[in-house]
Amino acid sequence: MIAGQGAAAPVEAWVGLGGNLGEREEALRRGWQRMAEWPGTRLIAVSALYVSAPVDAGCPDYLTAVAPLQTTLAPLDVLQRLQAIEQGAGRERPYRNAPRTLAVAQL
């Protein structure tokens, strides 16, 4: 932002959420609730929830959803906030394609 020009204009950002450990639906719900609390951000909608089988991993099925946001946050700030949501949900990365309590990604 250039000094004196005010806040950035809101842009639409799409986020995918998914998890296959624990209370999957509750983890997704908490994830999109946290996104709605970000400054300069409005959660536009949340898709239906979908169940999908994992690829290249022997673990439980995923519960997934997508959510469009309107935000004035910079893309890197969105990414860092999404990673904080994952960490807050107990996300661990012990190996590639490991099961997860919550995974969140910019689409």
Short mmCIF file of N, CA, C and O in Angstrom, two decimals:
data_model
loop_
_atom_site.label_atom_id
_atom_site.label_comp_id
_atom_site.label_asym_id
_atom_site.label_seq_id
_atom_site.Cartn_x
_atom_site.Cartn_y
_atom_site.Cartn_z
N MET A 1 0.85 -1.17 0.00
CA MET A 1 0.00 0.00 0.00
C MET A 1 0.90 1.23 0.00
O MET A 1 1.87 1.32 0.72
N ILE A 2 0.51 2.21 -0.76
CA ILE A 2 1.25 3.47 -0.83
C ILE A 2 0.73 4.39 0.26
O ILE A 2 -0.48 4.52 0.45
N ALA A 3 1.65 5.04 0.98
CA ALA A 3 1.26 5.92 2.08
C ALA A 3 0.25 6.95 1.60
O ALA A 3 0.38 7.51 0.53
N GLY A 4 -0.81 7.14 2.42
CA GLY A 4 -1.81 8.14 2.12
C GLY A 4 -2.92 7.67 1.22
O GLY A 4 -3.84 8.41 0.93
N GLN A 5 -2.87 6.41 0.73
CA GLN A 5 -3.91 5.92 -0.17
C GLN A 5 -4.98 5.11 0.54
O GLN A 5 -5.91 4.66 -0.10
N GLY A 6 -4.89 4.88 1.84
CA GLY A 6 -5.90 4.11 2.54
C GLY A 6 -5.70 2.62 2.37
O GLY A 6 -4.69 2.16 1.84
N ALA A 7 -6.68 1.86 2.81
CA ALA A 7 -6.60 0.40 2.79
C ALA A 7 -6.70 -0.13 1.37
O ALA A 7 -7.27 0.51 0.49
N ALA A 8 -6.14 -1.30 1.17
CA ALA A 8 -6.21 -1.97 -0.13
C ALA A 8 -7.66 -2.35 -0.42
O ALA A 8 -8.45 -2.62 0.49
N ALA A 9 -8.01 -2.37 -1.70
CA ALA A 9 -9.35 -2.81 -2.09
C ALA A 9 -9.49 -4.30 -1.82
O ALA A 9 -8.54 -5.07 -2.03
N PRO A 10 -10.65 -4.74 -1.34
CA PRO A 10 -10.83 -6.17 -1.07
C PRO A 10 -10.73 -7.00 -2.36
O PRO A 10 -11.13 -6.54 -3.43
N VAL A 11 -10.18 -8.19 -2.23
CA VAL A 11 -10.12 -9.14 -3.33
C VAL A 11 -10.74 -10.45 -2.86
O VAL A 11 -10.86 -10.71 -1.65
N GLU A 12 -11.14 -11.28 -3.82
CA GLU A 12 -11.70 -12.58 -3.46
C GLU A 12 -10.58 -13.61 -3.42
O GLU A 12 -9.72 -13.64 -4.30
N ALA A 13 -10.58 -14.40 -2.38
CA ALA A 13 -9.61 -15.48 -2.22
C ALA A 13 -10.37 -16.75 -1.89
O ALA A 13 -11.31 -16.73 -1.09
N TRP A 14 -9.98 -17.85 -2.50
CA TRP A 14 -10.63 -19.13 -2.23
C TRP A 14 -9.72 -19.98 -1.38
O TRP A 14 -8.51 -20.05 -1.61
N VAL A 15 -10.32 -20.66 -0.40
CA VAL A 15 -9.57 -21.48 0.54
C VAL A 15 -10.20 -22.88 0.58
O VAL A 15 -11.43 -23.02 0.64
N GLY A 16 -9.36 -23.90 0.54
CA GLY A 16 -9.81 -25.28 0.70
C GLY A 16 -9.47 -25.75 2.10
O GLY A 16 -8.40 -25.44 2.62
N LEU A 17 -10.38 -26.47 2.72
CA LEU A 17 -10.17 -27.02 4.05
C LEU A 17 -10.45 -28.52 4.00
O LEU A 17 -11.37 -28.96 3.31
N GLY A 18 -9.68 -29.29 4.75
CA GLY A 18 -9.93 -30.72 4.81
C GLY A 18 -9.26 -31.34 6.01
O GLY A 18 -8.31 -30.79 6.56
N GLY A 19 -9.75 -32.47 6.40
CA GLY A 19 -9.15 -33.20 7.50
C GLY A 19 -9.62 -34.64 7.50
O GLY A 19 -10.70 -34.95 6.96
N ASN A 20 -8.82 -35.52 8.08
CA ASN A 20 -9.23 -36.92 8.14
C ASN A 20 -8.90 -37.56 9.49
O ASN A 20 -8.86 -38.77 9.60
N LEU A 21 -8.70 -36.75 10.52
CA LEU A 21 -8.49 -37.25 11.88
C LEU A 21 -9.40 -36.52 12.85
O LEU A 21 -9.65 -35.33 12.68
N GLY A 22 -9.85 -37.21 13.85
CA GLY A 22 -10.62 -36.57 14.91
C GLY A 22 -11.99 -36.11 14.45
O GLY A 22 -12.60 -36.68 13.56
N GLU A 23 -12.46 -35.04 15.07
CA GLU A 23 -13.77 -34.46 14.77
C GLU A 23 -13.64 -33.58 13.53
O GLU A 23 -13.48 -32.36 13.62
N ARG A 24 -13.70 -34.20 12.37
CA ARG A 24 -13.41 -33.52 11.11
C ARG A 24 -14.33 -32.32 10.86
O ARG A 24 -13.86 -31.24 10.53
N GLU A 25 -15.63 -32.50 11.03
CA GLU A 25 -16.56 -31.41 10.74
C GLU A 25 -16.32 -30.23 11.69
O GLU A 25 -16.34 -29.08 11.27
N GLU A 26 -16.08 -30.52 12.95
CA GLU A 26 -15.82 -29.45 13.92
C GLU A 26 -14.52 -28.72 13.58
O GLU A 26 -14.44 -27.50 13.71
N ALA A 27 -13.51 -29.43 13.14
CA ALA A 27 -12.24 -28.80 12.76
C ALA A 27 -12.45 -27.85 11.58
O ALA A 27 -11.91 -26.74 11.57
N LEU A 28 -13.24 -28.27 10.58
CA LEU A 28 -13.52 -27.39 9.45
C LEU A 28 -14.28 -26.16 9.92
O LEU A 28 -13.96 -25.03 9.53
N ARG A 29 -15.28 -26.36 10.75
CA ARG A 29 -16.08 -25.24 11.26
C ARG A 29 -15.21 -24.22 12.02
O ARG A 29 -15.31 -23.03 11.79
N ARG A 30 -14.33 -24.72 12.88
CA ARG A 30 -13.44 -23.81 13.60
C ARG A 30 -12.50 -23.09 12.65
O ARG A 30 -12.19 -21.91 12.84
N GLY A 31 -12.05 -23.77 11.60
CA GLY A 31 -11.17 -23.14 10.61
C GLY A 31 -11.83 -21.98 9.92
O GLY A 31 -11.26 -20.88 9.84
N TRP A 32 -13.04 -22.15 9.42
CA TRP A 32 -13.66 -21.03 8.71
C TRP A 32 -14.14 -19.95 9.68
O TRP A 32 -14.17 -18.77 9.33
N GLN A 33 -14.42 -20.31 10.94
CA GLN A 33 -14.74 -19.28 11.94
C GLN A 33 -13.52 -18.39 12.20
O GLN A 33 -13.65 -17.17 12.32
N ARG A 34 -12.35 -19.00 12.30
CA ARG A 34 -11.13 -18.20 12.51
C ARG A 34 -10.85 -17.29 11.33
O ARG A 34 -10.43 -16.15 11.50
N MET A 35 -11.07 -17.78 10.10
CA MET A 35 -10.86 -16.93 8.93
C MET A 35 -11.79 -15.72 8.96
O MET A 35 -11.39 -14.61 8.61
N ALA A 36 -13.02 -15.91 9.39
CA ALA A 36 -14.00 -14.82 9.44
C ALA A 36 -13.61 -13.75 10.46
O ALA A 36 -14.10 -12.62 10.39
N GLU A 37 -12.72 -14.08 11.39
CA GLU A 37 -12.28 -13.13 12.42
C GLU A 37 -11.09 -12.27 11.96
O GLU A 37 -10.73 -11.33 12.65
N TRP A 38 -10.50 -12.57 10.83
CA TRP A 38 -9.35 -11.80 10.37
C TRP A 38 -9.75 -10.37 10.05
O TRP A 38 -10.86 -10.11 9.55
N PRO A 39 -8.84 -9.42 10.30
CA PRO A 39 -9.15 -8.03 9.97
C PRO A 39 -9.30 -7.85 8.45
O PRO A 39 -8.60 -8.50 7.67
N GLY A 40 -10.25 -7.03 8.06
CA GLY A 40 -10.44 -6.74 6.64
C GLY A 40 -10.93 -7.92 5.84
O GLY A 40 -10.75 -7.95 4.62
N THR A 41 -11.55 -8.89 6.50
CA THR A 41 -11.94 -10.14 5.83
C THR A 41 -13.40 -10.47 6.10
O THR A 41 -13.88 -10.33 7.23
N ARG A 42 -14.08 -10.94 5.06
CA ARG A 42 -15.46 -11.40 5.20
C ARG A 42 -15.56 -12.78 4.56
O ARG A 42 -15.15 -12.98 3.42
N LEU A 43 -16.09 -13.73 5.32
CA LEU A 43 -16.35 -15.07 4.79
C LEU A 43 -17.61 -14.97 3.95
O LEU A 43 -18.68 -14.63 4.47
N ILE A 44 -17.51 -15.22 2.66
CA ILE A 44 -18.64 -15.06 1.75
C ILE A 44 -19.61 -16.23 1.87
O ILE A 44 -20.82 -16.04 1.94
N ALA A 45 -19.09 -17.43 1.88
CA ALA A 45 -19.92 -18.64 1.92
C ALA A 45 -19.04 -19.82 2.29
O ALA A 45 -17.82 -19.70 2.35
N VAL A 46 -19.67 -20.95 2.51
CA VAL A 46 -18.96 -22.21 2.73
C VAL A 46 -19.68 -23.26 1.88
O VAL A 46 -20.91 -23.32 1.89
N SER A 47 -18.92 -24.04 1.16
CA SER A 47 -19.52 -25.07 0.31
C SER A 47 -20.14 -26.17 1.16
O SER A 47 -19.97 -26.21 2.38
N ALA A 48 -20.80 -27.08 0.48
CA ALA A 48 -21.23 -28.32 1.13
C ALA A 48 -19.98 -29.08 1.55
O ALA A 48 -18.87 -28.81 1.07
N LEU A 49 -20.14 -30.02 2.45
CA LEU A 49 -19.02 -30.87 2.88
C LEU A 49 -18.98 -32.11 1.99
O LEU A 49 -20.02 -32.67 1.65
N TYR A 50 -17.77 -32.51 1.62
CA TYR A 50 -17.58 -33.66 0.74
C TYR A 50 -16.63 -34.66 1.39
O TYR A 50 -15.66 -34.26 2.04
N VAL A 51 -16.90 -35.93 1.19
CA VAL A 51 -16.02 -37.00 1.65
C VAL A 51 -15.23 -37.50 0.45
O VAL A 51 -15.81 -37.74 -0.63
N SER A 52 -13.91 -37.61 0.60
CA SER A 52 -13.08 -38.11 -0.49
C SER A 52 -12.01 -39.04 0.06
O SER A 52 -11.50 -38.84 1.16
N ALA A 53 -11.70 -40.04 -0.74
CA ALA A 53 -10.68 -41.01 -0.36
C ALA A 53 -9.30 -40.39 -0.53
O ALA A 53 -9.07 -39.61 -1.45
N PRO A 54 -8.36 -40.73 0.36
CA PRO A 54 -6.99 -40.22 0.20
C PRO A 54 -6.30 -40.87 -1.00
O PRO A 54 -6.64 -41.97 -1.40
N VAL A 55 -5.35 -40.14 -1.58
CA VAL A 55 -4.57 -40.65 -2.70
C VAL A 55 -3.16 -40.94 -2.20
O VAL A 55 -2.56 -40.11 -1.51
N ASP A 56 -2.62 -42.09 -2.51
CA ASP A 56 -1.26 -42.46 -2.14
C ASP A 56 -1.03 -42.47 -0.63
O ASP A 56 0.06 -42.16 -0.16
N ALA A 57 -2.07 -42.79 0.13
CA ALA A 57 -1.91 -42.85 1.58
C ALA A 57 -2.95 -43.81 2.15
O ALA A 57 -4.11 -43.77 1.76
N GLY A 58 -2.53 -44.65 3.06
CA GLY A 58 -3.44 -45.57 3.71
C GLY A 58 -3.98 -44.96 4.99
O GLY A 58 -3.49 -45.26 6.07
N CYS A 59 -4.95 -44.06 4.86
CA CYS A 59 -5.50 -43.39 6.03
C CYS A 59 -6.99 -43.16 5.83
O CYS A 59 -7.53 -43.42 4.75
N PRO A 60 -7.68 -42.66 6.84
CA PRO A 60 -9.14 -42.46 6.73
C PRO A 60 -9.51 -41.45 5.64
O PRO A 60 -8.68 -40.64 5.21
N ASP A 61 -10.78 -41.51 5.22
CA ASP A 61 -11.29 -40.57 4.23
C ASP A 61 -11.23 -39.13 4.75
O ASP A 61 -11.34 -38.89 5.95
N TYR A 62 -11.11 -38.21 3.82
CA TYR A 62 -11.10 -36.78 4.14
C TYR A 62 -12.51 -36.22 4.10
O TYR A 62 -13.33 -36.64 3.29
N LEU A 63 -12.76 -35.24 4.95
CA LEU A 63 -13.94 -34.40 4.85
C LEU A 63 -13.41 -33.05 4.37
O LEU A 63 -12.46 -32.51 4.96
N THR A 64 -13.97 -32.53 3.28
CA THR A 64 -13.42 -31.32 2.67
C THR A 64 -14.51 -30.30 2.36
O THR A 64 -15.69 -30.64 2.24
N ALA A 65 -14.09 -29.05 2.21
CA ALA A 65 -14.97 -27.95 1.83
C ALA A 65 -14.12 -26.85 1.23
O ALA A 65 -12.91 -26.83 1.40
N VAL A 66 -14.77 -25.91 0.54
CA VAL A 66 -14.10 -24.72 0.07
C VAL A 66 -14.88 -23.51 0.56
O VAL A 66 -16.08 -23.59 0.81
N ALA A 67 -14.17 -22.39 0.69
CA ALA A 67 -14.80 -21.17 1.17
C ALA A 67 -14.18 -19.96 0.47
O ALA A 67 -12.97 -19.77 0.53
N PRO A 68 -15.00 -19.14 -0.19
CA PRO A 68 -14.49 -17.89 -0.73
C PRO A 68 -14.49 -16.81 0.35
O PRO A 68 -15.41 -16.74 1.17
N LEU A 69 -13.44 -16.01 0.35
CA LEU A 69 -13.31 -14.89 1.27
C LEU A 69 -13.21 -13.61 0.47
O LEU A 69 -12.72 -13.62 -0.66
N GLN A 70 -13.59 -12.53 1.07
CA GLN A 70 -13.27 -11.21 0.54
C GLN A 70 -12.34 -10.59 1.57
O GLN A 70 -12.67 -10.54 2.76
N THR A 71 -11.13 -10.19 1.13
CA THR A 71 -10.14 -9.74 2.10
C THR A 71 -9.27 -8.62 1.55
O THR A 71 -9.06 -8.53 0.33
N THR A 72 -8.78 -7.81 2.45
CA THR A 72 -7.80 -6.78 2.09
C THR A 72 -6.39 -7.24 2.47
O THR A 72 -5.43 -6.51 2.26
N LEU A 73 -6.27 -8.44 3.04
CA LEU A 73 -4.96 -8.96 3.44
C LEU A 73 -4.13 -9.35 2.21
O LEU A 73 -4.67 -9.81 1.21
N ALA A 74 -2.83 -9.21 2.32
CA ALA A 74 -1.91 -9.62 1.26
C ALA A 74 -1.85 -11.15 1.20
O ALA A 74 -2.07 -11.83 2.21
N PRO A 75 -1.57 -11.72 0.02
CA PRO A 75 -1.53 -13.17 -0.11
C PRO A 75 -0.62 -13.87 0.90
O PRO A 75 -0.98 -14.91 1.45
N LEU A 76 0.57 -13.32 1.15
CA LEU A 76 1.48 -13.94 2.11
C LEU A 76 0.89 -13.90 3.52
O LEU A 76 1.03 -14.86 4.28
N ASP A 77 0.21 -12.84 3.87
CA ASP A 77 -0.44 -12.74 5.17
C ASP A 77 -1.54 -13.80 5.29
O ASP A 77 -1.69 -14.46 6.32
N VAL A 78 -2.31 -13.99 4.22
CA VAL A 78 -3.35 -15.04 4.22
C VAL A 78 -2.70 -16.40 4.44
O VAL A 78 -3.15 -17.19 5.28
N LEU A 79 -1.63 -16.69 3.70
CA LEU A 79 -0.93 -17.97 3.85
C LEU A 79 -0.46 -18.18 5.29
O LEU A 79 -0.68 -19.25 5.87
N GLN A 80 0.16 -17.19 5.88
CA GLN A 80 0.65 -17.32 7.25
C GLN A 80 -0.50 -17.53 8.24
O GLN A 80 -0.39 -18.33 9.16
N ARG A 81 -1.60 -16.86 8.02
CA ARG A 81 -2.76 -17.05 8.90
C ARG A 81 -3.38 -18.44 8.72
O ARG A 81 -3.83 -19.05 9.68
N LEU A 82 -3.38 -18.95 7.49
CA LEU A 82 -3.89 -20.31 7.25
C LEU A 82 -3.00 -21.33 7.96
O LEU A 82 -3.49 -22.29 8.56
N GLN A 83 -1.69 -21.15 7.89
CA GLN A 83 -0.78 -22.06 8.57
C GLN A 83 -0.98 -22.01 10.08
O GLN A 83 -0.90 -23.03 10.76
N ALA A 84 -1.28 -20.83 10.62
CA ALA A 84 -1.56 -20.70 12.06
C ALA A 84 -2.84 -21.45 12.43
O ALA A 84 -2.91 -22.06 13.50
N ILE A 85 -3.83 -21.43 11.54
CA ILE A 85 -5.06 -22.19 11.80
C ILE A 85 -4.75 -23.68 11.85
O ILE A 85 -5.22 -24.39 12.73
N GLU A 86 -3.94 -24.15 10.90
CA GLU A 86 -3.55 -25.57 10.91
C GLU A 86 -2.83 -25.93 12.20
O GLU A 86 -3.14 -26.95 12.84
N GLN A 87 -1.87 -25.12 12.60
CA GLN A 87 -1.11 -25.40 13.82
C GLN A 87 -2.03 -25.39 15.04
O GLN A 87 -1.91 -26.23 15.92
N GLY A 88 -2.98 -24.45 15.08
CA GLY A 88 -3.92 -24.38 16.18
C GLY A 88 -4.83 -25.60 16.26
O GLY A 88 -5.33 -25.95 17.33
N ALA A 89 -5.02 -26.27 15.13
CA ALA A 89 -5.83 -27.48 15.09
C ALA A 89 -5.00 -28.74 15.35
O ALA A 89 -5.50 -29.85 15.25
N GLY A 90 -3.71 -28.55 15.65
CA GLY A 90 -2.85 -29.70 15.95
C GLY A 90 -2.26 -30.38 14.74
O GLY A 90 -1.84 -31.53 14.81
N ARG A 91 -2.19 -29.69 13.61
CA ARG A 91 -1.63 -30.27 12.39
C ARG A 91 -0.16 -30.61 12.59
O ARG A 91 0.64 -29.79 13.04
N GLU A 92 0.19 -31.84 12.25
CA GLU A 92 1.58 -32.30 12.27
C GLU A 92 1.94 -32.78 10.88
O GLU A 92 1.07 -33.21 10.13
N ARG A 93 3.21 -32.72 10.55
CA ARG A 93 3.69 -33.15 9.23
C ARG A 93 4.85 -34.15 9.40
O ARG A 93 5.96 -33.86 9.00
N PRO A 94 4.56 -35.32 9.97
CA PRO A 94 5.66 -36.26 10.22
C PRO A 94 6.20 -36.90 8.94
O PRO A 94 7.35 -37.32 8.90
N TYR A 95 5.37 -36.97 7.89
CA TYR A 95 5.80 -37.52 6.61
C TYR A 95 4.81 -37.09 5.53
O TYR A 95 3.70 -36.63 5.83
N ARG A 96 5.21 -37.22 4.29
CA ARG A 96 4.37 -36.81 3.15
C ARG A 96 3.04 -37.57 3.17
O ARG A 96 3.01 -38.77 3.41
N ASN A 97 1.96 -36.86 2.94
CA ASN A 97 0.60 -37.41 2.91
C ASN A 97 0.15 -38.00 4.24
O ASN A 97 -0.71 -38.89 4.27
N ALA A 98 0.73 -37.53 5.33
CA ALA A 98 0.32 -38.02 6.66
C ALA A 98 -1.12 -37.60 6.94
O ALA A 98 -1.57 -36.55 6.46
N PRO A 99 -1.86 -38.39 7.71
CA PRO A 99 -3.20 -37.98 8.12
C PRO A 99 -3.13 -36.64 8.87
O PRO A 99 -2.09 -36.29 9.43
N ARG A 100 -4.21 -35.89 8.84
CA ARG A 100 -4.18 -34.57 9.45
C ARG A 100 -5.51 -34.20 10.10
O ARG A 100 -6.56 -34.60 9.62
N THR A 101 -5.40 -33.45 11.18
CA THR A 101 -6.59 -32.95 11.83
C THR A 101 -7.25 -31.87 10.98
O THR A 101 -8.46 -31.80 10.88
N LEU A 102 -6.42 -31.04 10.35
CA LEU A 102 -6.92 -29.99 9.47
C LEU A 102 -5.81 -29.55 8.52
O LEU A 102 -4.69 -29.32 8.94
N ALA A 103 -6.16 -29.46 7.26
CA ALA A 103 -5.26 -28.90 6.24
C ALA A 103 -6.03 -27.75 5.59
O ALA A 103 -7.21 -27.89 5.29
N VAL A 104 -5.37 -26.63 5.40
CA VAL A 104 -6.00 -25.45 4.81
C VAL A 104 -5.07 -24.94 3.71
O VAL A 104 -3.86 -24.86 3.91
N ALA A 105 -5.64 -24.60 2.55
CA ALA A 105 -4.80 -24.17 1.43
C ALA A 105 -5.46 -23.05 0.64
O ALA A 105 -6.68 -23.06 0.44
N GLN A 106 -4.63 -22.10 0.17
CA GLN A 106 -5.11 -21.10 -0.78
C GLN A 106 -5.28 -21.80 -2.12
O GLN A 106 -4.42 -22.54 -2.55
N LEU A 107 -6.39 -21.54 -2.76
CA LEU A 107 -6.64 -22.16 -4.06
C LEU A 107 -6.44 -21.16 -5.19
O LEU A 107 -6.44 -19.99 -5.00
#
